[in-house]
């Protein structure tokens, strides 16, 4: 990452979707996942963040033109504080952070991964701190664990659990063009306000009888997915993606009370993706801490898969994204 000290920098980062998901944090500080995860960075979903050092008494944070709430300001401040500590006496100035999501309007997609990856990249440059991609990933992880993966483009592994070491960084496994694929995102009606991923995974870890079995399968799925990616075996990777998604949601559903992100339309989408596959299309489903359906497809099949998902009652729109690149200064 090049550094342009001067107190102001702008960076872009892309969202990512985990094929093999993490769900739950390792005990202790540092926001380290309890299991490894493997993701694809998405070209079509971008956050752009500008960080400018100023003479204010506190950090200021603006998200899509609106002042951020206290929780977001605290989390952003933690990342900025760490960079100020690294900058030492060269900068103790507070920062003004302005972040914009170039996501389809009202898509209802989570943006914390691209947001923290863009923040770390821009803020390091504004404070004149030279960060290796590993250090940028570690710092992004402290804001949001999935953000550690958005520092890199293409196919990315974030280690987790006891074997991940004290302060894990995400590792790029393969460039964006390693597989000729696209991710179809079928956006559903927003419905009632969702439980945040942080709260949902904490409740699952504390109360679900399926949490420990989930961790065991997650580790095995991540290793198998890594091997499938190395062998460029899309069908095997897709199969592991579905398995990981269903196991993660099973652990969440069994929490007490159950954490329910899936809606009727999500399950209809899953079944439709399987039906399309039986009809010869290369496509596999997943869903995160929300009701939207995502389908990993052979690029040649993406338009038909998007059209079929788009025709499902309850799907408001679809978007198709190629694998994307790494976080960068602009
Ligand atoms: O790290 P967060 O708070 O963005 O949570 C990510 C949770 C999942 O998207 C469900 C799984 C994952 O590995 O991205």
PDB file of C-alpha atoms and ligand atoms in Angstrom, residues 16 18 20-23 25 37 112 144-147 149 197-198 201 248 288-289, ligand 1:
ATOM      1  CA  UNK A  16     -17.337  -9.833   0.059  1.00  0.00           C
ATOM      2  CA  UNK A  18     -18.345 -15.829   2.538  1.00  0.00           C
ATOM      3  CA  UNK A  20     -17.580 -20.903   3.931  1.00  0.00           C
ATOM      4  CA  UNK A  21     -18.784 -18.729   6.783  1.00  0.00           C
ATOM      5  CA  UNK A  22     -17.574 -17.936  10.233  1.00  0.00           C
ATOM      6  CA  UNK A  23     -20.225 -17.594  12.947  1.00  0.00           C
ATOM      7  CA  UNK A  25     -15.886 -15.358  17.946  1.00  0.00           C
ATOM      8  CA  UNK A  37     -13.904 -18.529   6.561  1.00  0.00           C
ATOM      9  CA  UNK A 112     -19.384  -3.281   7.219  1.00  0.00           C
ATOM     10  CA  UNK A 144     -15.581  -6.070  11.652  1.00  0.00           C
ATOM     11  CA  UNK A 145     -14.137  -9.572  11.214  1.00  0.00           C
ATOM     12  CA  UNK A 146     -15.460  -9.978   7.656  1.00  0.00           C
ATOM     13  CA  UNK A 147     -13.662  -6.700   6.735  1.00  0.00           C
ATOM     14  CA  UNK A 149     -11.171 -10.332   3.910  1.00  0.00           C
ATOM     15  CA  UNK A 197     -24.576 -10.520  13.003  1.00  0.00           C
ATOM     16  CA  UNK A 198     -22.692  -9.618  16.184  1.00  0.00           C
ATOM     17  CA  UNK A 201     -23.555 -15.039  16.692  1.00  0.00           C
ATOM     18  CA  UNK A 248     -24.522 -21.942  10.060  1.00  0.00           C
ATOM     19  CA  UNK A 288     -25.902 -14.428   5.459  1.00  0.00           C
ATOM     20  CA  UNK A 289     -27.359 -12.677   8.515  1.00  0.00           C
TER      21      UNK A 289
HETATM   22  O1  LIG B   1     -17.986  -9.951  10.638  1.00  0.00           O
HETATM   23  P1  LIG B   1     -19.441  -9.573  10.427  1.00  0.00           P
HETATM   24  O2  LIG B   1     -20.031  -8.909  11.639  1.00  0.00           O
HETATM   25  O3  LIG B   1     -19.634  -8.824   9.143  1.00  0.00           O
HETATM   26  O4  LIG B   1     -20.278 -10.955  10.332  1.00  0.00           O
HETATM   27  C1  LIG B   1     -20.187 -11.835   9.227  1.00  0.00           C
HETATM   28  C2  LIG B   1     -21.178 -12.944   9.362  1.00  0.00           C
HETATM   29  C3  LIG B   1     -21.456 -13.732   8.090  1.00  0.00           C
HETATM   30  O5  LIG B   1     -21.600 -12.865   6.992  1.00  0.00           O
HETATM   31  C4  LIG B   1     -22.785 -14.480   8.271  1.00  0.00           C
HETATM   32  C5  LIG B   1     -20.389 -14.791   7.830  1.00  0.00           C
HETATM   33  C6  LIG B   1     -19.110 -14.344   7.175  1.00  0.00           C
HETATM   34  O6  LIG B   1     -18.118 -15.117   7.290  1.00  0.00           O
HETATM   35  O7  LIG B   1     -19.079 -13.289   6.501  1.00  0.00           O
END
